[in-house]
Coordinates of C-alpha atoms and ligand atoms in Angstrom, one line a residue:
X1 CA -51.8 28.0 -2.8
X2 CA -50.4 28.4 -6.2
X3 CA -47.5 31.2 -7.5
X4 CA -48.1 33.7 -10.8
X5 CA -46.0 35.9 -11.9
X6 CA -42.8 37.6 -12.1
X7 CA -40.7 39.0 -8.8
X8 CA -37.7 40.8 -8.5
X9 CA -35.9 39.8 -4.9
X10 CA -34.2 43.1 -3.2
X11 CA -30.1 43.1 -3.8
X12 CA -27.6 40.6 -2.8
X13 CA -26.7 40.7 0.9
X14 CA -22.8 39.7 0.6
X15 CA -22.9 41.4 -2.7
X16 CA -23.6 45.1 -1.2
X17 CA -22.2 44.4 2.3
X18 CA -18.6 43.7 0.4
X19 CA -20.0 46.7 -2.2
X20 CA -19.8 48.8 0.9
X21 CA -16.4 47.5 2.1
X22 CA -14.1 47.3 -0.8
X23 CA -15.4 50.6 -1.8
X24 CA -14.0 51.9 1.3
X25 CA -10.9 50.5 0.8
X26 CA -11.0 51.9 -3.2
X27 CA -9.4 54.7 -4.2
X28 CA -12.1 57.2 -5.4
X29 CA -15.7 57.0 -5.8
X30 CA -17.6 53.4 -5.4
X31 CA -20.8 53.7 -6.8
X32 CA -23.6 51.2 -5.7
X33 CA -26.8 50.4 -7.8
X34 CA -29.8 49.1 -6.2
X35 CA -28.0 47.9 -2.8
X36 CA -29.8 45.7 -0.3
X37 CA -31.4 48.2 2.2
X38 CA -31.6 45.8 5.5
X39 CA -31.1 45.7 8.9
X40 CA -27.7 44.1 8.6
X41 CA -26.5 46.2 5.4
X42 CA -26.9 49.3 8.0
X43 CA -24.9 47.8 9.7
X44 CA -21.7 47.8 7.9
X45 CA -22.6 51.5 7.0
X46 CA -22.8 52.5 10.5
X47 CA -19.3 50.5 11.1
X48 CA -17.4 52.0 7.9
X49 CA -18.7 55.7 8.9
X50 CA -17.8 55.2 12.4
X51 CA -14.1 54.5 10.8
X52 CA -14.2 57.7 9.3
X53 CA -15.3 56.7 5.9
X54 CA -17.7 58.8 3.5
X55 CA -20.8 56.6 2.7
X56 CA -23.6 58.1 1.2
X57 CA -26.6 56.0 1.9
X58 CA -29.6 58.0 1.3
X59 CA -30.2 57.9 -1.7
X60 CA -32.8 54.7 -3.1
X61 CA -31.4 53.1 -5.8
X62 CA -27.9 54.6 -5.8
X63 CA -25.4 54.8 -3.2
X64 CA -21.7 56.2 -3.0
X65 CA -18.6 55.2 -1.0
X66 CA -16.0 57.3 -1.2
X67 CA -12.6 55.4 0.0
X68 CA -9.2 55.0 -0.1
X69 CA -8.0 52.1 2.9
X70 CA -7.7 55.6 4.7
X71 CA -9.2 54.4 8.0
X72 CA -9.7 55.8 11.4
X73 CA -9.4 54.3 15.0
X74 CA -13.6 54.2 15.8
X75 CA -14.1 56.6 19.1
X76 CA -17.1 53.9 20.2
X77 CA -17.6 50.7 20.2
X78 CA -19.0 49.1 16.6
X79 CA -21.7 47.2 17.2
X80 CA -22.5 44.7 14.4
X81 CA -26.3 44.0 15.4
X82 CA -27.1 41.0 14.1
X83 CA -25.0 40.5 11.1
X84 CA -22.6 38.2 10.8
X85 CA -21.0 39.3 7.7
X86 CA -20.2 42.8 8.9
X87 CA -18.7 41.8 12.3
X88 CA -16.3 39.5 10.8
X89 CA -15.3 41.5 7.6
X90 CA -15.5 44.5 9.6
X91 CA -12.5 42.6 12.0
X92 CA -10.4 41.7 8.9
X93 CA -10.0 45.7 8.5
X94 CA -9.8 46.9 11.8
X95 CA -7.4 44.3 12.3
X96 CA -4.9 46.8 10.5
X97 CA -6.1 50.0 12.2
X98 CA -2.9 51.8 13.5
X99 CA -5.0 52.1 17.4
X100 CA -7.9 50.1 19.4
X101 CA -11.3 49.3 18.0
X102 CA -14.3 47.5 19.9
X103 CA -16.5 45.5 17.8
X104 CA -19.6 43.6 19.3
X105 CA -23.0 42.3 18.4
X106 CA -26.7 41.3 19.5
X107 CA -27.3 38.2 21.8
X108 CA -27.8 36.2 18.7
X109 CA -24.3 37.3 17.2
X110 CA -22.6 37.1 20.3
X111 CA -23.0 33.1 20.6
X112 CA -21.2 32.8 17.3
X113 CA -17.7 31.6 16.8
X114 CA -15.4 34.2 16.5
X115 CA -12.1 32.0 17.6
X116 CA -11.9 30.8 13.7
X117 CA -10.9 34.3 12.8
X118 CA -9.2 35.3 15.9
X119 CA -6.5 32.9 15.2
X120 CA -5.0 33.3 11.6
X121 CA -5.6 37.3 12.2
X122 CA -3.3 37.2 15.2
X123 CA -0.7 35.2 13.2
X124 CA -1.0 37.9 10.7
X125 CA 0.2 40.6 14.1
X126 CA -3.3 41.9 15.5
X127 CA -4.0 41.4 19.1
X128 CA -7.1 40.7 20.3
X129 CA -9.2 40.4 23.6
X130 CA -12.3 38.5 23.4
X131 CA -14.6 37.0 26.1
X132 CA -14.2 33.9 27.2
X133 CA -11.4 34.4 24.3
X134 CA -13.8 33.3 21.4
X135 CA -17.0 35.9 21.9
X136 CA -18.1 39.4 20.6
X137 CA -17.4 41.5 22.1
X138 CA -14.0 41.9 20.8
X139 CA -10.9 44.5 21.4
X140 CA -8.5 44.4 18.8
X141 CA -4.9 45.9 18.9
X142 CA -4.3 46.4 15.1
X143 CA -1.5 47.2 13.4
X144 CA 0.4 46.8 9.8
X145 CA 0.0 43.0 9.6
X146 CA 2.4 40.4 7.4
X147 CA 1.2 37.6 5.4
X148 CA 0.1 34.1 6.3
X149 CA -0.4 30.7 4.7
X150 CA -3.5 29.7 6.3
X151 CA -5.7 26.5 6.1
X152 CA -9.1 27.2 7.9
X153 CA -10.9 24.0 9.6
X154 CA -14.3 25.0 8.2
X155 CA -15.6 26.7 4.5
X156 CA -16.5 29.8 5.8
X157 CA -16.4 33.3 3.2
X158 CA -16.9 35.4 6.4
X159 CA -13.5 34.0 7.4
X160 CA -11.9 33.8 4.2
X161 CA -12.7 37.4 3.3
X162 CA -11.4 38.5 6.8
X163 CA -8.2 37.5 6.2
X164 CA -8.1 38.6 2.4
X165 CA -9.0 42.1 3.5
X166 CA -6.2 41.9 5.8
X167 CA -3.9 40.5 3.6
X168 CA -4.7 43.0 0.6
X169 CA -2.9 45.7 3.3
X170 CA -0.3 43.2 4.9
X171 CA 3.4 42.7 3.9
X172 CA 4.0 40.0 1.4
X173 CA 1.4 37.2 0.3
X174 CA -1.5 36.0 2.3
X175 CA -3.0 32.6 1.4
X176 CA -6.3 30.8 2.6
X177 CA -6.9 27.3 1.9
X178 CA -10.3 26.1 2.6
X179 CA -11.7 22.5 3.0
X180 CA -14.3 23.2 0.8
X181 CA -14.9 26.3 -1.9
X182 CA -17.5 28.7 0.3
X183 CA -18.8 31.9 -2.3
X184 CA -16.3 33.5 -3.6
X185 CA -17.3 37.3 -4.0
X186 CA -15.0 38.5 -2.3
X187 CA -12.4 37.1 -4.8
X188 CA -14.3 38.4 -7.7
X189 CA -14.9 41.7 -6.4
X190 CA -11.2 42.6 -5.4
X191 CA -10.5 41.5 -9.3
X192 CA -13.2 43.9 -10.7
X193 CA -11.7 46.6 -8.4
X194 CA -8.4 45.8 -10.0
X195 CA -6.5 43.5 -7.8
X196 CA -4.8 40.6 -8.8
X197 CA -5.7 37.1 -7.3
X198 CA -4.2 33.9 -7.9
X199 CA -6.9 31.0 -7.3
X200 CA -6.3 27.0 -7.3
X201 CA -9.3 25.1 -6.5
X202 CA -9.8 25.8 -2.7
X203 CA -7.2 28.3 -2.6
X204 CA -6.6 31.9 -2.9
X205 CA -3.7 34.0 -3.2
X206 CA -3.7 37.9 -2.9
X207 CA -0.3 40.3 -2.6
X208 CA -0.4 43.1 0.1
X209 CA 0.3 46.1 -0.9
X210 CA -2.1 46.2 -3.8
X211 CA -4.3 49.5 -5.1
X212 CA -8.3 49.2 -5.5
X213 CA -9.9 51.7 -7.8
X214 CA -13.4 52.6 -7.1
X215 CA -15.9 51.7 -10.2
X216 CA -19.7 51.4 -10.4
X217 CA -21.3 48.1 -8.7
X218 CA -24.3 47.0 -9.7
X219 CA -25.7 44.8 -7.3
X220 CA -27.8 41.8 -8.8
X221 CA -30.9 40.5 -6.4
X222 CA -30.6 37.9 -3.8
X223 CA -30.5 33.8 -4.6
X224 CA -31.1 33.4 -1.2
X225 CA -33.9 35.6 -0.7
X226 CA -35.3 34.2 -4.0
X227 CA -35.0 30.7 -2.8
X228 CA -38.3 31.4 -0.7
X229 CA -40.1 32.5 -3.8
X230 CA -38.4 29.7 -5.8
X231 CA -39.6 26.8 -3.5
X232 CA -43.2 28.1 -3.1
X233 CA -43.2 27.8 -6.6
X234 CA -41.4 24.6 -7.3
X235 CA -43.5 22.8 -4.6
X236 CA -47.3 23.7 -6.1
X237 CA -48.6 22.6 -9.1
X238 CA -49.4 25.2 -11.6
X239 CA -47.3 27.5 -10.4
X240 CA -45.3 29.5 -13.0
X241 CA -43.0 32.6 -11.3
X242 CA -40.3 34.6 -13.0
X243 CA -37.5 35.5 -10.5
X244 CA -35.5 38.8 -12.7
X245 CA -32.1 39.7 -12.3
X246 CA -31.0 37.1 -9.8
X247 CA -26.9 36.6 -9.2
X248 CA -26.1 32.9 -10.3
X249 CA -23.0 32.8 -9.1
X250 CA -22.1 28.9 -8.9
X251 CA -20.8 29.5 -5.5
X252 CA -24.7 30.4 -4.5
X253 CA -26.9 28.3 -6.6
X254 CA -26.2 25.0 -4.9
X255 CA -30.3 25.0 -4.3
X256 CA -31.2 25.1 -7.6
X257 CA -29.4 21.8 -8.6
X258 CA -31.0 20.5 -5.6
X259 CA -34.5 21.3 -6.0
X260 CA -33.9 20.0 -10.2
X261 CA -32.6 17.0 -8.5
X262 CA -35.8 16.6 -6.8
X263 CA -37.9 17.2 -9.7
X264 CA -38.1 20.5 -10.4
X265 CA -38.7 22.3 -13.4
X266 CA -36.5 25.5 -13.6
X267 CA -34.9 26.9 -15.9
X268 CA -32.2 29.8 -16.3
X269 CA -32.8 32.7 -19.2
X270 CA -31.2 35.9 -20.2
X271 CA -27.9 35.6 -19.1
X272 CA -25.7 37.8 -19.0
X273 CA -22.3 39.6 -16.7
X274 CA -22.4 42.7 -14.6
X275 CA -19.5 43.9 -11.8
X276 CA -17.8 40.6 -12.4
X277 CA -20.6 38.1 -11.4
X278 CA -23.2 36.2 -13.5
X279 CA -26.8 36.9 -13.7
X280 CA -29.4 35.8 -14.9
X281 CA -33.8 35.3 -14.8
X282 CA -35.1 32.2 -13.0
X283 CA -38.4 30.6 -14.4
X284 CA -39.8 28.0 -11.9
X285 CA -42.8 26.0 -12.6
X286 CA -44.7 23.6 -9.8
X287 CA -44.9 20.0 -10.0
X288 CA -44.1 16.6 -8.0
X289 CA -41.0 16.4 -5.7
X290 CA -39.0 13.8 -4.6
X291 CA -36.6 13.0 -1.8
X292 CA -32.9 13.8 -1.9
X293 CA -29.7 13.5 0.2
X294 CA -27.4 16.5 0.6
X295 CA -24.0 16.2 2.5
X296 CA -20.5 16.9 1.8
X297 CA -19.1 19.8 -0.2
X298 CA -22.2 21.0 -1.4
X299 CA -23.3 22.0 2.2
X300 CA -21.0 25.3 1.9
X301 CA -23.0 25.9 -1.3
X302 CA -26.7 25.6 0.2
X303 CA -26.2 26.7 3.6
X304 CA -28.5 29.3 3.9
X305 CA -30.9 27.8 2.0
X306 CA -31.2 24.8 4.3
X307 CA -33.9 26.4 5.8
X308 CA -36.4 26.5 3.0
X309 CA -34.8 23.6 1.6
X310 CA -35.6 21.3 4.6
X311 CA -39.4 22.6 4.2
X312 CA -39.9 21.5 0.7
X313 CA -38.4 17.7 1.3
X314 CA -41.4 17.3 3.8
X315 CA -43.6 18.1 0.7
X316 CA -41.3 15.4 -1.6
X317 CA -42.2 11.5 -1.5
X318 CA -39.7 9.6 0.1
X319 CA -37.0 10.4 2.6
X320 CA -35.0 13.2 2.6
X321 CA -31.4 13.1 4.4
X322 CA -28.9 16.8 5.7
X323 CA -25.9 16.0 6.5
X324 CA -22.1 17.6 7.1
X325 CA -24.2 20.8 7.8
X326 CA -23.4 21.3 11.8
X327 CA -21.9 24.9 10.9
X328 CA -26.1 25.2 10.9
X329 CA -26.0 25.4 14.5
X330 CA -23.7 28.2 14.6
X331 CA -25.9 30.5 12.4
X332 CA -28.6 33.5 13.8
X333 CA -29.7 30.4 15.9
X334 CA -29.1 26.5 15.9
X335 CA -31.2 26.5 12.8
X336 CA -31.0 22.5 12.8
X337 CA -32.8 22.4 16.4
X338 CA -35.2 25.6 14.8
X339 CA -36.3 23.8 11.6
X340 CA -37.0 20.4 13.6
X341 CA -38.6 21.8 16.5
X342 CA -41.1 23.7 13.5
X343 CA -41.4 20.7 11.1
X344 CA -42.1 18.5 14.2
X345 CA -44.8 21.1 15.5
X346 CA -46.9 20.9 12.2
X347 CA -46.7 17.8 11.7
X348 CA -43.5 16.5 9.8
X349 CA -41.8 13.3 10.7
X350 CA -38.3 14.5 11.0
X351 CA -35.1 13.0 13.3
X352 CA -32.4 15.2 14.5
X353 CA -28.4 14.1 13.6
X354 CA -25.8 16.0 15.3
X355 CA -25.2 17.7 11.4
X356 CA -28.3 17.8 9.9
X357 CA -31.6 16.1 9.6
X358 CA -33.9 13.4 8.4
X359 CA -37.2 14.2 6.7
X360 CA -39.8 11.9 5.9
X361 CA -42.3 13.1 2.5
X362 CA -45.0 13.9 2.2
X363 CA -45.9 15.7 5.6
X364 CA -49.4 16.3 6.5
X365 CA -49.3 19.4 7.8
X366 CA -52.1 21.4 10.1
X367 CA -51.6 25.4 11.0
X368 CA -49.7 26.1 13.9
X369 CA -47.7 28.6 15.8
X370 CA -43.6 28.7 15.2
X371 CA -40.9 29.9 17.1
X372 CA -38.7 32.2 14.7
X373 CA -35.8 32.5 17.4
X374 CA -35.7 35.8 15.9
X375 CA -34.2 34.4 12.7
X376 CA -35.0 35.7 9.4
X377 CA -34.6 32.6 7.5
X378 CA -36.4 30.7 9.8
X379 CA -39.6 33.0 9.9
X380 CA -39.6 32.9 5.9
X381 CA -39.2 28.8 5.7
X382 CA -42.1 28.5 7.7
X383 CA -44.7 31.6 6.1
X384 CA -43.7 29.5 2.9
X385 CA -44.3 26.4 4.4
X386 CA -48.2 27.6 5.1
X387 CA -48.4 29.1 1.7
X388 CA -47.4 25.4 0.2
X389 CA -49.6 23.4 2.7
X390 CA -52.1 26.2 2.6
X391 CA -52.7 26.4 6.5
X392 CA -52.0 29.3 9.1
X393 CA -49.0 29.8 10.6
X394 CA -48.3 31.9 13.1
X395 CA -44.9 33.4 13.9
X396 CA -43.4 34.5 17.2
X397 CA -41.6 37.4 15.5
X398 CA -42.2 38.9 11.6
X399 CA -40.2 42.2 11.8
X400 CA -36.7 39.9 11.6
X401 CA -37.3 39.2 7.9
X402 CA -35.9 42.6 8.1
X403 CA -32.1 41.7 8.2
X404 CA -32.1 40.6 4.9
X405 CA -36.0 41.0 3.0
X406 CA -37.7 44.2 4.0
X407 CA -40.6 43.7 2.1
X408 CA -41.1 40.0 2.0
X409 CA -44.7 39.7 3.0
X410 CA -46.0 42.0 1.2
X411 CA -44.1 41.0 -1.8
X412 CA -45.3 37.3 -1.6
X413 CA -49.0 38.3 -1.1
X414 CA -48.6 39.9 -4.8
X415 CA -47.2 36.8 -6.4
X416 CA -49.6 34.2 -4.3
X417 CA -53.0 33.0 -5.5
Ligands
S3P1 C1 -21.8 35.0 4.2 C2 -21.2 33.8 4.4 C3 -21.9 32.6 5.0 C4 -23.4 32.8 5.0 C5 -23.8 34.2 5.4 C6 -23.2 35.2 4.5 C7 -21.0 36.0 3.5 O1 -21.4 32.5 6.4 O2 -24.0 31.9 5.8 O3 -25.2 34.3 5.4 O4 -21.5 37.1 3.1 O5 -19.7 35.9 3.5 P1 -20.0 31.7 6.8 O6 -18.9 32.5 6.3 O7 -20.1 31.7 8.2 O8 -20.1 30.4 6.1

């Protein structure tokens, strides 16, 4: 089934969860246009006011923070549901709470590494209990940290912004060195907020003791919730679908240089800066794919999109090869075993590697029913898939498009057909 039209994707997931953080460490009023409203986004709204922090979230299009790094020890235990991004950001701060906080998660997030940012925060002069000393939950002793040189094993901006927000309140210079550049908003919204950085390649550099001023964020819409849209589109001839306002930060757009290097027709219009990132309309027309390899240091770049990337190489001719991509496994679920087990299920031709996968184009699919493991990105690669093939597809679980697309079903039944 073909794509007409013209979409605008709901706001940028790290964009407002770090909207929502910085402005609480800001002095004065942070002011938040269009946010992401999802499951995870409440999240780190729950956790700020639970450290004392005046977040007004009511409101639809416009949201307020009003901050100043003066936190409070939580009286409960923060629990992080199942976002990622608010359980490890949210440590990075609490990590320098004079007292104890208690941070944990859902089943999902409690599988998922937390050792990589146990480590260089303890260096810095938090304590922490964890169980089996690596899981959520966590108890962390925090306290006024100093600064490290750090070199993490994996590209990972959870983990890098962790130890920035530490290090913007620690004593002296903090430094993170990563194997590989993972996005970088963080970086680029301390600057708007008035701090100053120093960045070489895969390295940044950030003074404690620096002052954030609160300023208007306007929150651009999601590249990786438009990447669903974008494929659908990409993959079926005469398609033609408009994707407004989207954030191209480089750091995020790995996909897009992908699915062009497979064929695809899309172009970038009307660009323009806003709150220190790029943004810009995508204009995606349908046509004939073929096969691609992706590996190395473009994997930081794509990996959420790896999802809905692996679906449309089993529409491309040839064979299609993921590799370098095991931090997959550690996601909502082991989304390399998730994607296989689906492709396989309908009909794709697909190996497993211990970092990625093998796809062989052109699949010929048949409807089916798909295990979601209660991850959003999964669910959404696979309604897209059926949209492409044009078959049904069941899934095990819909409402978990909520952690990051409220909205998505309905909003691709108005752009299909
Ligand atoms: C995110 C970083 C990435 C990404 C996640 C959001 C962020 O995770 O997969 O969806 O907002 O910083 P890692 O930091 O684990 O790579």
């Amino acid at each position: 089934m073909k794509v007409k039209g013209d979409i605008r994707p709901p706001g940028d997931k790290s964009i407002t969860h770090r909207a929502l953080i910085l402005g609480a460490l800001a002095h004065g009023k942070t002011s938040i246009r269009e946010p992401l409203k999802s499951n995870d986004i409440f999240r780190t709204v729950e956790a700020l006011k639970r450290l004392g922090i005046d977040v007004d979230a009511n409101n639809d299009d416009i949201w307020e923070v009003h901050g100043g790094g003066q936190f409070e020890e939580p009286n409960d235990v923060i629990d992080a549901g199942n976002s990622g991004t608010t359980a490890r950001l949210i440590t990075g701060i609490l990590s320098s709470i004079d007292g104890v906080s208690i941070i944990t998660g859902d089943n999902s997030l409690k599988r998922r590494p937390m050792a990589r940012l146990i480590e260089p925060l303890t260096f810095m002069g938090a304590s922490f209990m964890a169980r089996k000393e690596r899981f959520l939950p966590l108890a962390i002793k925090g306290k006024r940290l100093r600064g490290i040189s750090y070199r993490t094993k994996v590209a990972s901006a959870q983990v890098k912004s962790a130890i920035l927000l530490a290090g913007l309140t620690a004593e002296g210079i903090t430094e993170v060195i990563e194997p590989a550049k993972s996005r970088d908003h963080t970086e680029k919204m301390l600057a708007y907020l008035g701090a100053s950085l120093s960045i070489d390649g895969n390295s940044v550099r950030i003074k404690g003791g620096q002052k954030l001023v609160g300023r208007e964020i306007v929150v651009p819409s999601d590249p990786s919730s438009a990447a669903f849209p974008a494929v659908w589109a990409a993959a079926t001839y005469g398609s033609e679908l408009i994707i407004r306002d989207m954030c191209i930060n480089p750091t995020r757009t790995g996909y897009v240089e992908v699915l062009k290097r497979m064929g695809a027709d899309i172009k970038l219009t009307n660009i323009r800066y806003s709150s220190g990132e790029g943004i810009g309309d995508m204009i995606v027309r349908g046509g004939s794919l073929r096969s691609t390899v992706m590996k190395d240091g473009e994997i930081p770049r794509i990996i959420d999109e790896i999802p809905i990337l692996a679906v449309v190489t089993a529409f491309a001719e040839g064979e299609s090869v993921i590799r370098n991509a095991g931090e997959l496994r550690l996601k909502e679920t082991d989304r390399i075993a998730a994607m296989a087990e689906g492709l396989k299920s309908l009909g794709a031709d697909v190996d497993i590697l211990e970092d990625g996968m093998v796809i062989k184009g052109r699949a010929r699919f048949h409807s089916g029913s798909i295990r979601t493991f209660g991850d959003h990105r999964i669910a959404m690669a696979f309604y897209i898939l059926g949209k492409i093939a044009d078959i049904e597809i069941e899934l095990d679980d819909m409402d978990c498009v909520n952690v990051s697309y409220p909205g998505f079903f309905n909003a691709m039944e108005n752009i299909g057909g």
